[in-house]
Tab-separated table of C-alpha atoms and ligand atoms in Angstrom:
chain	number	residue	atom	x	y	z
A	1	MET	CA	3.713	-70.732	37.536
A	2	ASN	CA	1.369	-72.695	35.264
A	3	LYS	CA	-0.843	-69.297	35.062
A	4	LEU	CA	2.161	-67.652	33.873
A	5	MET	CA	3.252	-70.289	31.173
A	6	GLU	CA	-0.438	-69.750	29.905
A	7	ILE	CA	-0.126	-66.084	29.793
A	8	VAL	CA	3.174	-66.241	27.997
A	9	SER	CA	1.594	-69.068	25.384
A	10	ARG	CA	-1.219	-66.952	24.535
A	11	SER	CA	0.867	-63.405	24.230
A	12	ASN	CA	1.019	-62.442	20.640
A	13	SER	CA	3.556	-59.656	21.610
A	14	ILE	CA	6.066	-59.856	24.334
A	15	ALA	CA	8.463	-57.135	25.616
A	16	ILE	CA	11.057	-56.982	28.298
A	17	THR	CA	12.470	-54.217	30.028
A	18	SER	CA	14.580	-52.752	32.971
A	19	HIS	CA	15.245	-49.659	34.693
A	20	ILE	CA	17.280	-46.424	33.470
A	21	ASP	CA	20.842	-46.132	33.813
A	22	PRO	CA	21.068	-49.998	33.218
A	23	ASP	CA	23.513	-52.200	35.291
A	24	GLY	CA	25.029	-55.476	34.694
A	25	ASP	CA	22.268	-57.159	36.354
A	26	SER	CA	19.338	-55.452	34.450
A	27	ILE	CA	20.874	-55.832	31.010
A	28	GLY	CA	21.895	-59.558	31.918
A	29	SER	CA	18.358	-60.368	33.257
A	30	ILE	CA	16.687	-58.898	30.257
A	31	LEU	CA	18.941	-60.522	27.790
A	32	GLY	CA	19.048	-63.613	29.472
A	33	LEU	CA	15.327	-63.664	29.523
A	34	GLY	CA	14.903	-62.502	26.152
A	35	LEU	CA	16.867	-65.372	24.738
A	36	ALA	CA	15.518	-67.964	26.870
A	37	LEU	CA	11.989	-66.699	25.534
A	38	LYS	CA	12.872	-66.649	21.902
A	39	GLN	CA	13.736	-70.384	22.072
A	40	LYS	CA	9.983	-71.084	21.972
A	41	TYR	CA	8.435	-67.774	21.126
A	42	LYS	CA	8.399	-65.083	18.549
A	43	ASN	CA	7.766	-61.635	18.741
A	44	ILE	CA	10.016	-60.730	21.741
A	45	LYS	CA	11.102	-57.160	22.241
A	46	ILE	CA	14.044	-56.249	24.417
A	47	LEU	CA	13.770	-52.377	25.354
A	48	ILE	CA	15.208	-49.692	27.528
A	49	ARG	CA	15.408	-46.255	28.052
A	50	ASP	CA	18.879	-45.476	27.308
A	51	SER	CA	21.571	-46.506	25.378
A	52	LEU	CA	23.704	-49.867	26.027
A	53	PRO	CA	26.697	-49.123	27.959
A	54	SER	CA	29.809	-50.417	25.571
A	55	ARG	CA	31.041	-52.991	28.235
A	56	TYR	CA	27.953	-55.132	27.968
A	57	GLU	CA	28.011	-55.047	23.978
A	58	PHE	CA	29.806	-58.244	24.360
A	59	LEU	CA	26.986	-59.942	25.714
A	60	PRO	CA	24.929	-62.566	23.402
A	61	GLY	CA	21.826	-60.864	21.968
A	62	SER	CA	23.069	-57.369	22.556
A	63	GLU	CA	22.241	-56.265	19.330
A	64	LEU	CA	18.456	-57.144	19.813
A	65	ILE	CA	18.271	-54.186	22.630
A	66	LYS	CA	16.515	-51.273	21.419
A	67	LYS	CA	15.421	-48.209	22.816
A	68	TYR	CA	11.796	-46.975	23.596
A	69	ASP	CA	12.368	-43.940	20.936
A	70	ASP	CA	13.415	-46.588	18.305
A	71	ILE	CA	10.284	-48.449	18.535
A	72	GLU	CA	6.641	-47.309	16.817
A	73	GLU	CA	4.504	-48.136	19.419
A	74	GLN	CA	5.098	-49.096	23.283
A	75	LYS	CA	2.132	-51.629	23.819
A	76	PHE	CA	2.437	-55.373	24.332
A	77	ASP	CA	0.239	-58.088	25.574
A	78	LEU	CA	2.822	-58.934	28.050
A	79	LEU	CA	5.500	-56.752	29.524
A	80	PHE	CA	8.148	-58.223	31.798
A	81	VAL	CA	9.779	-55.489	34.116
A	82	LEU	CA	13.184	-56.839	35.497
A	83	ASP	CA	15.399	-55.514	38.302
A	84	CYS	CA	13.064	-52.447	38.509
A	85	GLY	CA	12.157	-51.238	41.999
A	86	ASP	CA	9.489	-48.654	41.004
A	87	GLU	CA	7.670	-47.842	37.970
A	88	LYS	CA	9.383	-44.131	37.661
A	89	ARG	CA	12.819	-46.039	36.976
A	90	ILE	CA	11.407	-47.862	33.914
A	91	GLY	CA	11.789	-44.473	32.405
A	92	SER	CA	8.298	-44.494	30.152
A	93	ASN	CA	4.674	-44.133	31.142
A	94	GLU	CA	3.521	-45.128	28.216
A	95	ILE	CA	4.813	-48.780	27.946
A	96	LEU	CA	3.387	-49.480	31.503
A	97	LYS	CA	0.014	-47.917	30.747
A	98	ASN	CA	-0.109	-49.418	27.198
A	99	SER	CA	0.558	-52.973	27.956
A	100	LYS	CA	-2.062	-55.372	28.912
A	101	THR	CA	-0.213	-57.691	31.306
A	102	ILE	CA	2.690	-56.742	33.421
A	103	VAL	CA	5.118	-59.143	35.115
A	104	ASN	CA	7.419	-57.542	37.692
A	105	ILE	CA	10.379	-59.797	38.655
A	106	ASP	CA	12.691	-57.963	41.060
A	107	HIS	CA	14.930	-58.212	44.116
A	108	HIS	CA	14.646	-54.741	45.831
A	109	ILE	CA	12.998	-55.112	49.227
A	110	SER	CA	11.344	-51.572	48.369
A	111	ASN	CA	9.947	-52.869	45.255
A	112	THR	CA	6.486	-51.061	44.863
A	113	LYS	CA	4.733	-54.113	43.602
A	114	PHE	CA	3.389	-52.175	40.198
A	115	GLY	CA	2.712	-55.259	38.208
A	116	ASP	CA	-0.222	-57.482	37.904
A	117	ILE	CA	1.967	-60.421	38.725
A	118	ASN	CA	4.733	-59.484	41.128
A	119	ILE	CA	7.479	-61.907	41.806
A	120	ILE	CA	9.965	-60.066	44.379
A	121	ASP	CA	12.553	-61.959	46.177
A	122	ALA	CA	14.479	-59.496	48.448
A	123	SER	CA	17.173	-62.527	49.279
A	124	SER	CA	18.037	-62.973	46.037
A	125	SER	CA	21.529	-61.588	45.025
A	126	SER	CA	20.318	-60.254	41.660
A	127	THR	CA	17.431	-60.528	39.470
A	128	CYS	CA	19.178	-62.602	37.334
A	129	GLU	CA	19.508	-65.053	40.011
A	130	MET	CA	15.689	-65.046	39.980
A	131	VAL	CA	15.576	-65.114	36.083
A	132	PHE	CA	17.411	-68.245	36.154
A	133	SER	CA	14.799	-70.202	38.230
A	134	PHE	CA	12.279	-68.506	36.148
A	135	ILE	CA	13.290	-69.610	32.989
A	136	LYS	CA	13.788	-73.193	34.547
A	137	ASP	CA	10.096	-73.151	35.430
A	138	LEU	CA	9.093	-72.221	32.135
A	139	ASN	CA	11.023	-75.344	30.953
A	140	LEU	CA	13.681	-73.203	28.525
A	141	LEU	CA	16.844	-74.183	28.356
A	142	ILE	CA	19.643	-72.006	30.189
A	143	ASN	CA	22.285	-72.555	27.078
A	144	LYS	CA	25.791	-71.136	27.126
A	145	GLU	CA	24.447	-67.793	25.533
A	146	VAL	CA	21.556	-67.564	28.465
A	147	ALA	CA	24.316	-68.303	31.122
A	148	THR	CA	26.595	-65.946	29.977
A	149	CYS	CA	23.793	-63.205	30.458
A	150	ILE	CA	22.764	-64.325	33.854
A	151	TYR	CA	26.212	-64.670	35.003
A	152	THR	CA	27.343	-61.176	34.258
A	153	GLY	CA	24.019	-60.033	36.224
A	154	ILE	CA	24.841	-62.213	39.244
A	155	VAL	CA	28.664	-61.219	39.272
A	156	THR	CA	28.034	-57.690	38.873
A	157	ASP	CA	24.977	-57.227	41.515
A	158	SER	CA	26.551	-59.671	44.140
A	159	GLY	CA	29.703	-57.165	44.276
A	160	ASN	CA	31.639	-60.056	42.944
A	161	PHE	CA	30.283	-62.797	45.124
A	162	MET	CA	31.161	-60.272	47.925
A	163	TYR	CA	27.915	-59.089	49.532
A	164	ASP	CA	25.961	-60.984	51.986
A	165	SER	CA	23.329	-61.433	49.340
A	166	ALA	CA	25.747	-63.899	47.651
A	167	THR	CA	24.293	-67.040	49.578
A	168	GLU	CA	25.043	-70.937	48.978
A	169	LYS	CA	22.219	-71.049	46.438
A	170	THR	CA	24.018	-67.980	44.257
A	171	HIS	CA	27.164	-70.063	44.251
A	172	LEU	CA	25.302	-73.034	43.272
A	173	ILE	CA	23.517	-71.341	40.418
A	174	ALA	CA	27.026	-69.895	39.489
A	175	SER	CA	28.425	-73.189	39.256
A	176	GLU	CA	25.501	-74.706	37.171
A	177	LEU	CA	25.828	-71.652	34.838
A	178	LEU	CA	29.840	-72.329	34.571
A	179	LYS	CA	28.928	-76.173	33.644
A	180	THR	CA	27.579	-74.626	30.240
A	181	ASN	CA	31.103	-73.780	29.599
A	182	LEU	CA	30.456	-70.152	29.361
A	183	ASN	CA	33.506	-67.971	28.964
A	184	LYS	CA	34.297	-66.568	32.103
A	185	GLY	CA	37.585	-65.030	31.107
A	186	ARG	CA	35.799	-62.931	28.590
A	187	ILE	CA	32.899	-61.877	31.048
A	188	ILE	CA	35.713	-60.515	33.456
A	189	TYR	CA	37.753	-58.829	30.730
A	190	ASN	CA	34.714	-56.786	29.280
A	191	LEU	CA	33.196	-55.931	32.605
A	192	TYR	CA	36.480	-55.111	34.660
A	193	GLN	CA	39.432	-55.353	32.553
A	194	ARG	CA	39.234	-52.669	29.838
A	195	LYS	CA	38.813	-49.185	31.457
A	196	SER	CA	40.225	-46.167	30.009
A	197	ILE	CA	43.356	-44.546	31.013
A	198	ASN	CA	41.268	-41.332	31.507
A	199	SER	CA	38.601	-43.237	33.721
A	200	LEU	CA	41.401	-44.420	36.240
A	201	LYS	CA	42.951	-40.733	36.165
A	202	PHE	CA	39.449	-39.219	37.220
A	203	ILE	CA	39.177	-41.955	40.043
A	204	GLY	CA	42.733	-40.742	40.855
A	205	TYR	CA	41.495	-37.334	41.002
A	206	SER	CA	38.385	-38.041	42.665
A	207	LEU	CA	40.126	-40.075	45.366
A	208	THR	CA	42.597	-37.055	45.952
A	209	ASN	CA	39.793	-34.918	46.268
A	210	MET	CA	37.411	-36.921	48.327
A	211	LYS	CA	36.012	-35.290	51.553
A	212	ILE	CA	35.593	-37.140	54.583
A	213	ALA	CA	32.867	-35.892	56.848
A	214	LEU	CA	31.253	-37.052	60.353
A	215	ASP	CA	34.468	-37.869	62.064
A	216	GLY	CA	35.871	-40.175	59.552
A	217	ARG	CA	32.726	-42.071	58.970
A	218	LEU	CA	31.443	-40.657	55.677
A	219	ALA	CA	33.441	-40.433	52.621
A	220	ILE	CA	31.851	-38.161	49.685
A	221	PHE	CA	32.712	-37.781	46.050
A	222	LYS	CA	31.201	-34.817	44.393
A	223	VAL	CA	31.273	-35.188	40.638
A	224	THR	CA	30.397	-32.511	38.197
A	225	LEU	CA	29.387	-32.534	34.390
A	226	ASP	CA	32.641	-30.098	33.712
A	227	LEU	CA	35.036	-32.533	35.444
A	228	LEU	CA	33.485	-35.703	33.436
A	229	ASN	CA	34.141	-33.026	30.434
A	230	GLU	CA	37.729	-32.407	31.602
A	231	PHE	CA	38.730	-35.980	31.813
A	232	ASN	CA	36.752	-37.246	29.128
A	233	VAL	CA	34.645	-39.541	30.533
A	234	SER	CA	31.082	-40.559	31.080
A	235	TYR	CA	29.981	-41.559	34.503
A	236	ASP	CA	29.179	-45.009	32.994
A	237	ASN	CA	32.853	-45.621	32.904
A	238	ILE	CA	33.518	-44.668	36.705
A	239	GLU	CA	30.745	-46.659	38.314
A	240	GLY	CA	32.940	-48.281	40.838
A	241	LEU	CA	33.878	-44.857	42.197
A	242	VAL	CA	31.656	-45.079	45.351
A	243	SER	CA	33.158	-48.381	46.422
A	244	TYR	CA	36.268	-46.844	47.013
A	245	GLY	CA	35.096	-44.957	49.608
A	246	ARG	CA	33.376	-47.785	51.087
A	247	ASP	CA	36.558	-49.886	51.404
A	248	ILE	CA	38.302	-47.420	53.497
A	249	GLU	CA	38.666	-48.419	56.970
A	250	GLY	CA	36.596	-46.513	59.508
A	251	ILE	CA	34.336	-45.266	56.611
A	252	ASP	CA	30.604	-46.503	57.167
A	253	ILE	CA	29.071	-44.724	54.250
A	254	SER	CA	30.441	-43.933	50.775
A	255	VAL	CA	28.486	-41.529	48.618
A	256	VAL	CA	28.793	-39.971	45.258
A	257	ILE	CA	27.024	-36.988	44.469
A	258	ARG	CA	26.789	-36.548	40.591
A	259	GLU	CA	25.551	-33.659	38.716
A	260	GLN	CA	23.399	-34.975	36.070
A	261	GLU	CA	22.562	-33.574	32.566
A	262	ASN	CA	18.746	-32.809	33.356
A	263	GLY	CA	19.580	-30.552	36.258
A	264	LYS	CA	19.174	-33.156	38.915
A	265	VAL	CA	21.492	-34.624	41.486
A	266	LYS	CA	22.047	-38.390	41.742
A	267	LEU	CA	23.084	-39.892	44.929
A	268	SER	CA	24.641	-43.264	45.156
A	269	PHE	CA	25.048	-44.778	48.698
A	270	ARG	CA	27.557	-47.811	49.479
A	271	SER	CA	27.957	-49.294	53.128
A	272	LYS	CA	29.467	-52.224	54.321
A	273	ASP	CA	28.411	-52.916	58.049
A	274	ASP	CA	25.054	-54.840	58.634
A	275	ASP	CA	24.199	-51.907	61.095
A	276	VAL	CA	24.367	-49.181	58.392
A	277	ASP	CA	21.292	-49.206	56.362
A	278	VAL	CA	21.769	-46.932	53.495
A	279	ARG	CA	18.179	-48.297	51.887
A	280	ALA	CA	16.651	-46.305	54.767
A	281	LEU	CA	19.002	-43.467	54.262
A	282	ALA	CA	18.140	-43.185	50.334
A	283	GLN	CA	14.640	-43.217	51.480
A	284	LEU	CA	15.030	-40.035	52.868
A	285	PHE	CA	15.493	-38.422	49.441
A	286	ASN	CA	12.813	-40.708	48.032
A	287	GLY	CA	15.420	-43.222	46.921
A	288	GLY	CA	15.507	-46.740	47.454
A	289	GLY	CA	17.591	-49.642	46.796
A	290	HIS	CA	19.340	-52.390	49.111
A	291	LYS	CA	20.778	-52.252	52.711
A	292	LYS	CA	24.215	-51.717	51.525
A	293	ALA	CA	23.775	-50.349	48.030
A	294	SER	CA	21.114	-47.691	47.328
A	295	GLY	CA	20.723	-44.205	45.294
A	296	ALA	CA	18.108	-41.152	44.859
A	297	THR	CA	17.338	-38.386	42.723
A	298	LEU	CA	16.611	-34.876	43.910
A	299	THR	CA	16.576	-31.261	42.636
A	300	ALA	CA	19.195	-29.435	44.246
A	301	SER	CA	22.658	-27.924	43.621
A	302	LEU	CA	25.716	-30.303	44.532
A	303	ALA	CA	26.541	-28.071	47.571
A	304	GLU	CA	22.976	-28.339	48.835
A	305	ALA	CA	22.803	-32.137	48.262
A	306	GLU	CA	26.221	-32.470	50.169
A	307	SER	CA	24.976	-30.691	53.228
A	308	MET	CA	21.601	-32.703	53.252
A	309	VAL	CA	23.666	-35.928	53.001
A	310	ILE	CA	25.569	-35.141	55.967
A	311	GLU	CA	23.001	-34.008	58.406
A	312	LYS	CA	20.726	-37.079	57.133
A	313	SER	CA	23.746	-39.769	57.220
A	314	ARG	CA	24.558	-38.388	60.773
A	315	LYS	CA	21.656	-40.772	62.064
A	316	PHE	CA	23.120	-43.692	60.251
A	317	VAL	CA	26.791	-43.874	60.907
A	318	ARG	CA	27.990	-45.981	64.042
A	319	TRP	CA	29.290	-43.541	66.282
B	401	5GP	P1	23.705	-47.153	42.122
B	401	5GP	O1	24.370	-46.196	43.206
B	401	5GP	O2	24.210	-48.442	41.406
B	401	5GP	O3	23.100	-46.452	40.883
B	401	5GP	O4	22.537	-47.799	42.674
B	401	5GP	C1	22.411	-48.793	43.752
B	401	5GP	C2	21.040	-49.310	44.053
B	401	5GP	O5	20.222	-48.158	44.362
B	401	5GP	C3	20.275	-50.130	42.899
B	401	5GP	O6	20.124	-51.214	43.543
B	401	5GP	C4	19.340	-49.119	42.482
B	401	5GP	O7	18.264	-49.790	42.190
B	401	5GP	C5	19.131	-48.330	43.807
B	401	5GP	N1	18.797	-46.984	43.246
B	401	5GP	C6	19.856	-46.569	42.547
B	401	5GP	N2	19.403	-44.975	42.001
B	401	5GP	C7	18.001	-45.052	42.921
B	401	5GP	C8	16.788	-43.992	42.361
B	401	5GP	O8	16.925	-42.658	42.185
B	401	5GP	N3	15.695	-44.678	42.931
B	401	5GP	C9	15.487	-45.750	43.720
B	401	5GP	N4	14.586	-45.980	44.177
B	401	5GP	N5	16.649	-46.631	43.681
B	401	5GP	C10	17.649	-46.228	43.065
B	402	MN	MN1	19.915	-55.711	40.520
């Protein structure tokens, strides 16, 4: 840690980034670390490839987030990559290639350790939980603003403290964060209670048209771009769809098969049983993630993807 403090102190330019299609943990961790570093260091940039989903706009410092395309040169003395299992998911080759020292902080067991320094803890509920300790190790303050960001990542990545990864330690950290007097109600409101009517109608439609395969063990949702257009929603609005399938009794695996603008297909897997490892399943599609939440991207039609998913899931469900 002394070595890291030294690297941070002597870096004239520092950037913090995360993965494409950012979620609560990625946004919470880059903002939490960014705001904390700003207490002591200058020239901190917070960057991602995509636009910030609107439900995270309430987070302190969200206005500091820039897109790679918005800056002149993606070149830094020190680059923190947070919550990102592999280098492809950063969404920029340039930033990785041009930056001098890469610090990779992540909780994905599948992390490819692409950094110069790799801090990986697969037992952690979230990258935010790791960033909490990291900020403390750097002797920076977890103030209310930082705590709001970190709490957001912990809540979202632990499935509201529901997953196995939400340990005693996670709850103790949450307790410490709450002591900063952060506005928990506002976090929950922004994350979960400002859905659009259209997005819920879309969920209703998707549930009505859900396909059940493998003798009631696999729930499949197919999402086309046309359908999103028809309901006037973006995928970002309906992120929770896959969990509805998982929550059905008897279902071992829920999958959303989604058409993307780049012509590729995105898979999102969820499971709930310790013996159903959807990370291993996602790896068959060159993806990754966690045992009970994983994903992959492939080049195929939705129908092709669906039959591949059914075939490959066969070995993973509990018969
Ligand atoms: P989600 O279904 O929410 O997009 O992703 C669930 C988990 O799977 C996340 O932890 C994420 O890191 C991982 N994941 C999602 N998509 C991909 C992918 O295309 N490649 C890899 N390696 N991991 C993914
Ligand atoms: Mn995460």
